mmCIF file with all atom_site columns, C-alpha atoms in Angstrom:
data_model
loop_
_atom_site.group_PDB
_atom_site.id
_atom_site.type_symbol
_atom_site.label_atom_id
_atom_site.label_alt_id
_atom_site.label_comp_id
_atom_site.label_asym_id
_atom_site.label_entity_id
_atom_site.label_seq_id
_atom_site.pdbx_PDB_ins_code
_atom_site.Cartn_x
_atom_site.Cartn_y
_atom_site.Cartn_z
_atom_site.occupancy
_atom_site.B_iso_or_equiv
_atom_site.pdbx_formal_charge
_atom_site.auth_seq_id
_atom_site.auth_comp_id
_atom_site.auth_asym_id
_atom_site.auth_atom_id
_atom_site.pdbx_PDB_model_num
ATOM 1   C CA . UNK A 1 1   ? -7.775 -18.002 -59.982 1.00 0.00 ? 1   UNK A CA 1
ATOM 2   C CA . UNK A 1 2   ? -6.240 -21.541 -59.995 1.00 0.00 ? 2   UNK A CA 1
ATOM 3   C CA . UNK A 1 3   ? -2.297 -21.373 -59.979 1.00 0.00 ? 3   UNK A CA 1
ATOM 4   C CA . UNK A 1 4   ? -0.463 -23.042 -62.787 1.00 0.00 ? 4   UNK A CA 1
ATOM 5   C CA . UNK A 1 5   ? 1.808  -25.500 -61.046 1.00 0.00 ? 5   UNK A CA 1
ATOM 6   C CA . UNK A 1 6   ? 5.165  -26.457 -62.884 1.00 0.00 ? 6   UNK A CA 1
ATOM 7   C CA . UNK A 1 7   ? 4.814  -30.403 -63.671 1.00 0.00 ? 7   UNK A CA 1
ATOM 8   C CA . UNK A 1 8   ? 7.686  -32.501 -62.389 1.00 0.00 ? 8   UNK A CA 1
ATOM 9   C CA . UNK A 1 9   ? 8.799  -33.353 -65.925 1.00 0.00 ? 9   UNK A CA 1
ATOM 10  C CA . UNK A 1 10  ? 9.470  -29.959 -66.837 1.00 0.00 ? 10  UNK A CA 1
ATOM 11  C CA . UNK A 1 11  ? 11.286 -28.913 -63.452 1.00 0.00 ? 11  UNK A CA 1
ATOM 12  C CA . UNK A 1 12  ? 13.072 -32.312 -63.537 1.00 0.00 ? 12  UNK A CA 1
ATOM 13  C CA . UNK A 1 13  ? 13.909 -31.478 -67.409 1.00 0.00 ? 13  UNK A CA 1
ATOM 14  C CA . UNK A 1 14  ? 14.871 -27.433 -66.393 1.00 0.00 ? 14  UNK A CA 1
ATOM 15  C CA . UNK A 1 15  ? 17.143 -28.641 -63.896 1.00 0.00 ? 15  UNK A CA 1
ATOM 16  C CA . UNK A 1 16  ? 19.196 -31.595 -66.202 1.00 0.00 ? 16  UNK A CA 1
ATOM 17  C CA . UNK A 1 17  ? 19.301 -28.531 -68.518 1.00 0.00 ? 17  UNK A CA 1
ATOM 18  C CA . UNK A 1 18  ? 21.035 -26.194 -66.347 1.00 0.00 ? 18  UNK A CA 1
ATOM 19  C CA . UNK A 1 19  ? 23.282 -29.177 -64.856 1.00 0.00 ? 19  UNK A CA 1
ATOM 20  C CA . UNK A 1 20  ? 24.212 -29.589 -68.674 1.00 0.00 ? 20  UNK A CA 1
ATOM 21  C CA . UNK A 1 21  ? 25.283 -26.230 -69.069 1.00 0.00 ? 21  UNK A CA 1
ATOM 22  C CA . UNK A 1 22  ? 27.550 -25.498 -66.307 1.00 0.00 ? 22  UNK A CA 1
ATOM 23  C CA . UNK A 1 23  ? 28.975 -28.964 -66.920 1.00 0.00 ? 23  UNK A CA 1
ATOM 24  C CA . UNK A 1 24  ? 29.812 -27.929 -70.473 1.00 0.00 ? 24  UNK A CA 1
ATOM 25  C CA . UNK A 1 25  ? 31.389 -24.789 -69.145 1.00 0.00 ? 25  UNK A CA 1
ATOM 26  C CA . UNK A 1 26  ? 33.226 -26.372 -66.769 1.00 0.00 ? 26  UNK A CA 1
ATOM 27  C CA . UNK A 1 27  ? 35.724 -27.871 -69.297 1.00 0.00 ? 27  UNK A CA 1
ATOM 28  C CA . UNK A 1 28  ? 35.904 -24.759 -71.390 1.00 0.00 ? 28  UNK A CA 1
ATOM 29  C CA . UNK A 1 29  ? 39.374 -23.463 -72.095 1.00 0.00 ? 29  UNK A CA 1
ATOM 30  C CA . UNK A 1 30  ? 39.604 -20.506 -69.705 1.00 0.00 ? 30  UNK A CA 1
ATOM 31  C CA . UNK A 1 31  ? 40.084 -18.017 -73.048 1.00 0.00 ? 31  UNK A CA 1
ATOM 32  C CA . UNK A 1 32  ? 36.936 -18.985 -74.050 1.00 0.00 ? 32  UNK A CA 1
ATOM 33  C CA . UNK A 1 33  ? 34.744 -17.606 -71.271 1.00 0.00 ? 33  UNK A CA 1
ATOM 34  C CA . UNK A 1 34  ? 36.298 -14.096 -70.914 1.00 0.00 ? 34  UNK A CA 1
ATOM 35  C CA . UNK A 1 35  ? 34.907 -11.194 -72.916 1.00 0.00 ? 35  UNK A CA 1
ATOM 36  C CA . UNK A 1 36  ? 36.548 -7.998  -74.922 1.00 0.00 ? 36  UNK A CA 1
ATOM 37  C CA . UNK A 1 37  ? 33.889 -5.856  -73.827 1.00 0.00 ? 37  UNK A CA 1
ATOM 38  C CA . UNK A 1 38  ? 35.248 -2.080  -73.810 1.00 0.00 ? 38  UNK A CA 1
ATOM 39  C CA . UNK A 1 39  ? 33.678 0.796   -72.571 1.00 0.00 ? 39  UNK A CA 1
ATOM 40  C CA . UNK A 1 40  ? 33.020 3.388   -75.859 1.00 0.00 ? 40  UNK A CA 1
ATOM 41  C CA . UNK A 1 41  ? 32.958 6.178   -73.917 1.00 0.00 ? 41  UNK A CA 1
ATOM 42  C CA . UNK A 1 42  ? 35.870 5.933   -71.471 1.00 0.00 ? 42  UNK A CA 1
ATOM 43  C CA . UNK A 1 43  ? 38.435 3.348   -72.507 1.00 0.00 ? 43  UNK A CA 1
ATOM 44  C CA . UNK A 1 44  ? 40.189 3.610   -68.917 1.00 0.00 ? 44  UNK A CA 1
ATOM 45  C CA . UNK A 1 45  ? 37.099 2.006   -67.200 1.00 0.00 ? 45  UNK A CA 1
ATOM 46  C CA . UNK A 1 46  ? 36.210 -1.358  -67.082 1.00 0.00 ? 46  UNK A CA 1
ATOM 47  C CA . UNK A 1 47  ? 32.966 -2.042  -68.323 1.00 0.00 ? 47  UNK A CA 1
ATOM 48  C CA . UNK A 1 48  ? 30.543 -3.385  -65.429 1.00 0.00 ? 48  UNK A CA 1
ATOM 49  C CA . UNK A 1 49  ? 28.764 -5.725  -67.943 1.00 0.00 ? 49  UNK A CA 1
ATOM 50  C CA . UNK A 1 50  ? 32.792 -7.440  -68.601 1.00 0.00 ? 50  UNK A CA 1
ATOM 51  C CA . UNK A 1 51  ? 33.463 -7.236  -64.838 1.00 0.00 ? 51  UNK A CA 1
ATOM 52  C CA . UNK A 1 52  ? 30.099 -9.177  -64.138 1.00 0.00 ? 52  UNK A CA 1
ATOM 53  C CA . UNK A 1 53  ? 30.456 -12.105 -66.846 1.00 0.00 ? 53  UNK A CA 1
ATOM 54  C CA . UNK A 1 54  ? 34.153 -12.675 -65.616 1.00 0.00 ? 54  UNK A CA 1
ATOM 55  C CA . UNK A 1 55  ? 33.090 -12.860 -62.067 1.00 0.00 ? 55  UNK A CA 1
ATOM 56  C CA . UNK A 1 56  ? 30.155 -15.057 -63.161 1.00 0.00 ? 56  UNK A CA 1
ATOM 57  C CA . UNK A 1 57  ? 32.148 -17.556 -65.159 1.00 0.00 ? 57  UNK A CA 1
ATOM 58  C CA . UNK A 1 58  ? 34.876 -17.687 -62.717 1.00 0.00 ? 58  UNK A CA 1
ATOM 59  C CA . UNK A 1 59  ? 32.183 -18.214 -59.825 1.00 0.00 ? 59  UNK A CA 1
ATOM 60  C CA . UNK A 1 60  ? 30.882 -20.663 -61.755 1.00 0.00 ? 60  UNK A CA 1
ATOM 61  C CA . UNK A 1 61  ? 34.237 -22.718 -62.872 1.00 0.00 ? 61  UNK A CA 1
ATOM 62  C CA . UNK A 1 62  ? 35.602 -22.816 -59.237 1.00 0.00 ? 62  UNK A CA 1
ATOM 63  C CA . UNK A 1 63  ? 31.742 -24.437 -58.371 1.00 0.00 ? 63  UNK A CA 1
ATOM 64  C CA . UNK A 1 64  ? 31.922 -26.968 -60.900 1.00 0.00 ? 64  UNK A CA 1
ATOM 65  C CA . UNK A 1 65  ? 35.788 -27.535 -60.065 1.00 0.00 ? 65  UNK A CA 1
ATOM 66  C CA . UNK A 1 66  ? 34.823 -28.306 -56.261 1.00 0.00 ? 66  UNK A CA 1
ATOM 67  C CA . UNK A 1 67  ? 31.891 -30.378 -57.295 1.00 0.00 ? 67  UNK A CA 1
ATOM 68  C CA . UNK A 1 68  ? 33.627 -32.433 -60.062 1.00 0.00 ? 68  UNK A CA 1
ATOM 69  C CA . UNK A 1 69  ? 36.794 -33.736 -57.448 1.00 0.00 ? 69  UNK A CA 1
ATOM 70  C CA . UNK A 1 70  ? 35.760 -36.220 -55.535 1.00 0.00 ? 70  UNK A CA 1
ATOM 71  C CA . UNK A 1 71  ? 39.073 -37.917 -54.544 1.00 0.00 ? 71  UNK A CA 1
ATOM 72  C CA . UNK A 1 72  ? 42.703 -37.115 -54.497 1.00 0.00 ? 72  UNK A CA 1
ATOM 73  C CA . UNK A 1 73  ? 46.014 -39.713 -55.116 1.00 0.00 ? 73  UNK A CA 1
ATOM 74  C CA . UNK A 1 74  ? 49.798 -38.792 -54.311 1.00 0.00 ? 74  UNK A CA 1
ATOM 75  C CA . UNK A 1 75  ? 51.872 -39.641 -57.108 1.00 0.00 ? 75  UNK A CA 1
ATOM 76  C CA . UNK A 1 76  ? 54.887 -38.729 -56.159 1.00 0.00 ? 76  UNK A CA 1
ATOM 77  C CA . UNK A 1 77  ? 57.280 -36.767 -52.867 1.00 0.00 ? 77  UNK A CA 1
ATOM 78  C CA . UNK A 1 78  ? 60.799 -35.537 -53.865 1.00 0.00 ? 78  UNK A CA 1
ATOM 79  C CA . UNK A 1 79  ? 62.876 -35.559 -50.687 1.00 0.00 ? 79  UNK A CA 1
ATOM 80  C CA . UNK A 1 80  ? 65.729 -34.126 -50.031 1.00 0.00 ? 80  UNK A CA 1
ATOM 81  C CA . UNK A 1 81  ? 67.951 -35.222 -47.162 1.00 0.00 ? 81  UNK A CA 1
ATOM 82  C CA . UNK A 1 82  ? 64.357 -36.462 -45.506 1.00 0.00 ? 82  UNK A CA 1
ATOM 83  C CA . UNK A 1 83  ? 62.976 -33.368 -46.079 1.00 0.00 ? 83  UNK A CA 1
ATOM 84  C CA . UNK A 1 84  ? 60.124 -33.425 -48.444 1.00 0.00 ? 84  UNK A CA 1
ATOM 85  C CA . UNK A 1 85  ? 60.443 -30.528 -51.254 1.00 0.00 ? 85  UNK A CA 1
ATOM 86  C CA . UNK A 1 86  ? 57.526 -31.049 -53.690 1.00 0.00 ? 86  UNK A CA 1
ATOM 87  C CA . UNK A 1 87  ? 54.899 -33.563 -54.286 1.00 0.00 ? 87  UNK A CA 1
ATOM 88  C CA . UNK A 1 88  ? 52.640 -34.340 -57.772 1.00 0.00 ? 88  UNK A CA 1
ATOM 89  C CA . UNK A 1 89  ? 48.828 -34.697 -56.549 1.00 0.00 ? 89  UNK A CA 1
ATOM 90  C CA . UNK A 1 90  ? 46.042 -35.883 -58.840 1.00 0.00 ? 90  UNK A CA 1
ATOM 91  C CA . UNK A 1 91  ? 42.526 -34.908 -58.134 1.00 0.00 ? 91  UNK A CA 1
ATOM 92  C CA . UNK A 1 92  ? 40.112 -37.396 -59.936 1.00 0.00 ? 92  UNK A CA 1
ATOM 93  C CA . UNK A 1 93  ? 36.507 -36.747 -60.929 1.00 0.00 ? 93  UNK A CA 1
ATOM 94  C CA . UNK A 1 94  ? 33.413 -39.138 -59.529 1.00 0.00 ? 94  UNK A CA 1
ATOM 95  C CA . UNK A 1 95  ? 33.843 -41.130 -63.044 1.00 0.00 ? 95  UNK A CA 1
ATOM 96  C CA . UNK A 1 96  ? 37.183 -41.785 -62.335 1.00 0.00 ? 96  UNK A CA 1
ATOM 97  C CA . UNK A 1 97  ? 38.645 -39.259 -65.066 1.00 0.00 ? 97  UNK A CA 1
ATOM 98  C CA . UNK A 1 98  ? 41.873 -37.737 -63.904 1.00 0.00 ? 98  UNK A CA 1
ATOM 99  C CA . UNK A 1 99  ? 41.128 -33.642 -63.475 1.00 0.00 ? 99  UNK A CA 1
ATOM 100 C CA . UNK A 1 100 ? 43.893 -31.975 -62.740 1.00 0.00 ? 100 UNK A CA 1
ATOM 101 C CA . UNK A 1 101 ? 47.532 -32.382 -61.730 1.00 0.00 ? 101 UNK A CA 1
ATOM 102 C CA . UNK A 1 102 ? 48.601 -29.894 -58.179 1.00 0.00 ? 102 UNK A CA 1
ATOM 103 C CA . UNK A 1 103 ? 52.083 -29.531 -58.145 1.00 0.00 ? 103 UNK A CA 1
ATOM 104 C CA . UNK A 1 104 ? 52.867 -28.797 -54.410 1.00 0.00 ? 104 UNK A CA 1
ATOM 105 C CA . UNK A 1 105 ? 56.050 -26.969 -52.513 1.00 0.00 ? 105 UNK A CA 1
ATOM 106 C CA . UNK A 1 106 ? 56.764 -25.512 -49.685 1.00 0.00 ? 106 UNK A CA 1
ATOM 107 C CA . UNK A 1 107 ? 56.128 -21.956 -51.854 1.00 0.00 ? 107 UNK A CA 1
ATOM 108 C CA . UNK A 1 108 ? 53.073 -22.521 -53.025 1.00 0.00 ? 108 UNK A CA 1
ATOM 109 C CA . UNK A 1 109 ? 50.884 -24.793 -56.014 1.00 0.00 ? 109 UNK A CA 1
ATOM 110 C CA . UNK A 1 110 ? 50.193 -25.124 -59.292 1.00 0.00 ? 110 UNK A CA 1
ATOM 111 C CA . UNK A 1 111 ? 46.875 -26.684 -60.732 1.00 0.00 ? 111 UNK A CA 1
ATOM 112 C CA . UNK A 1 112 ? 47.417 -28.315 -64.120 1.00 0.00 ? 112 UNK A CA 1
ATOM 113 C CA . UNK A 1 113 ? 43.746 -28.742 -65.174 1.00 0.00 ? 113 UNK A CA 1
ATOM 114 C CA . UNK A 1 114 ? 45.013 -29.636 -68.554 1.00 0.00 ? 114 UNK A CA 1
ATOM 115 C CA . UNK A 1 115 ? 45.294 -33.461 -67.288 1.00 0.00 ? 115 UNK A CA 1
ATOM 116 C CA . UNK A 1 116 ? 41.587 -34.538 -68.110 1.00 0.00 ? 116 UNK A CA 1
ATOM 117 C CA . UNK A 1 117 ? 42.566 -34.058 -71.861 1.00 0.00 ? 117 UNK A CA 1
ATOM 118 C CA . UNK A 1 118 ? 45.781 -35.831 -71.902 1.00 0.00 ? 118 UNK A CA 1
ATOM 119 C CA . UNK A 1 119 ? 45.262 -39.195 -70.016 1.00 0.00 ? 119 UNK A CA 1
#
């Protein structure tokens, strides 16, 4: 009745395999990771098994996207009349890749993760 423990090499190699994975799907085109599951029997419905992978992949991308920024740099404040209107932020990864560009105003932001690819 001796228990089988789980060497370190394998845990250690289990856990560099999972890392790899959600960092691959991390820089997946967002198109990539959603489904065209369809319920057969009632079309109006969204299937559960869709619902779930979406949720999973989009869990999983905002993860990675928290983990990967590690520091932020203003580019660039428009003013107008000393008022600021908008501002261009980049968020940088821990190597020092640009990730993403947030456009800022006072209505809202917009995340251009396309950045990483065209630096």
């Amino acid at each position: 009745m001796a228990k089988r423990i789980i060497s370190y090499k394998v845990r250690k190699g289990i856990f560099k395999l999972v890392v790899l994975i959600v960092g691959i799907l991390a820089f997946l085109p967002s198109h990539l990771l959603e489904t065209n599951i369809q319920n057969i029997e009632d079309g109006r419905t969204k299937d559960f098994a869709a619902y779930a992978l979406e949720t999973t992949a989009a869990t999983i991308s905002n993860t990675v996207d928290q983990l990967l920024i590690v520091s932020y740099e203003i580019e660039s404040i428009e003013k107008v009349d000393g008022e600021p209107l908008s501002s261009v932020i980049v968020a940088y990864t821990a190597f020092g890749l640009p990730y993403a560009e947030i456009i800022a105003d006072e209505n809202g932001a917009y995340i251009n993760k396309k950045l990483l690819f065209q630096k």
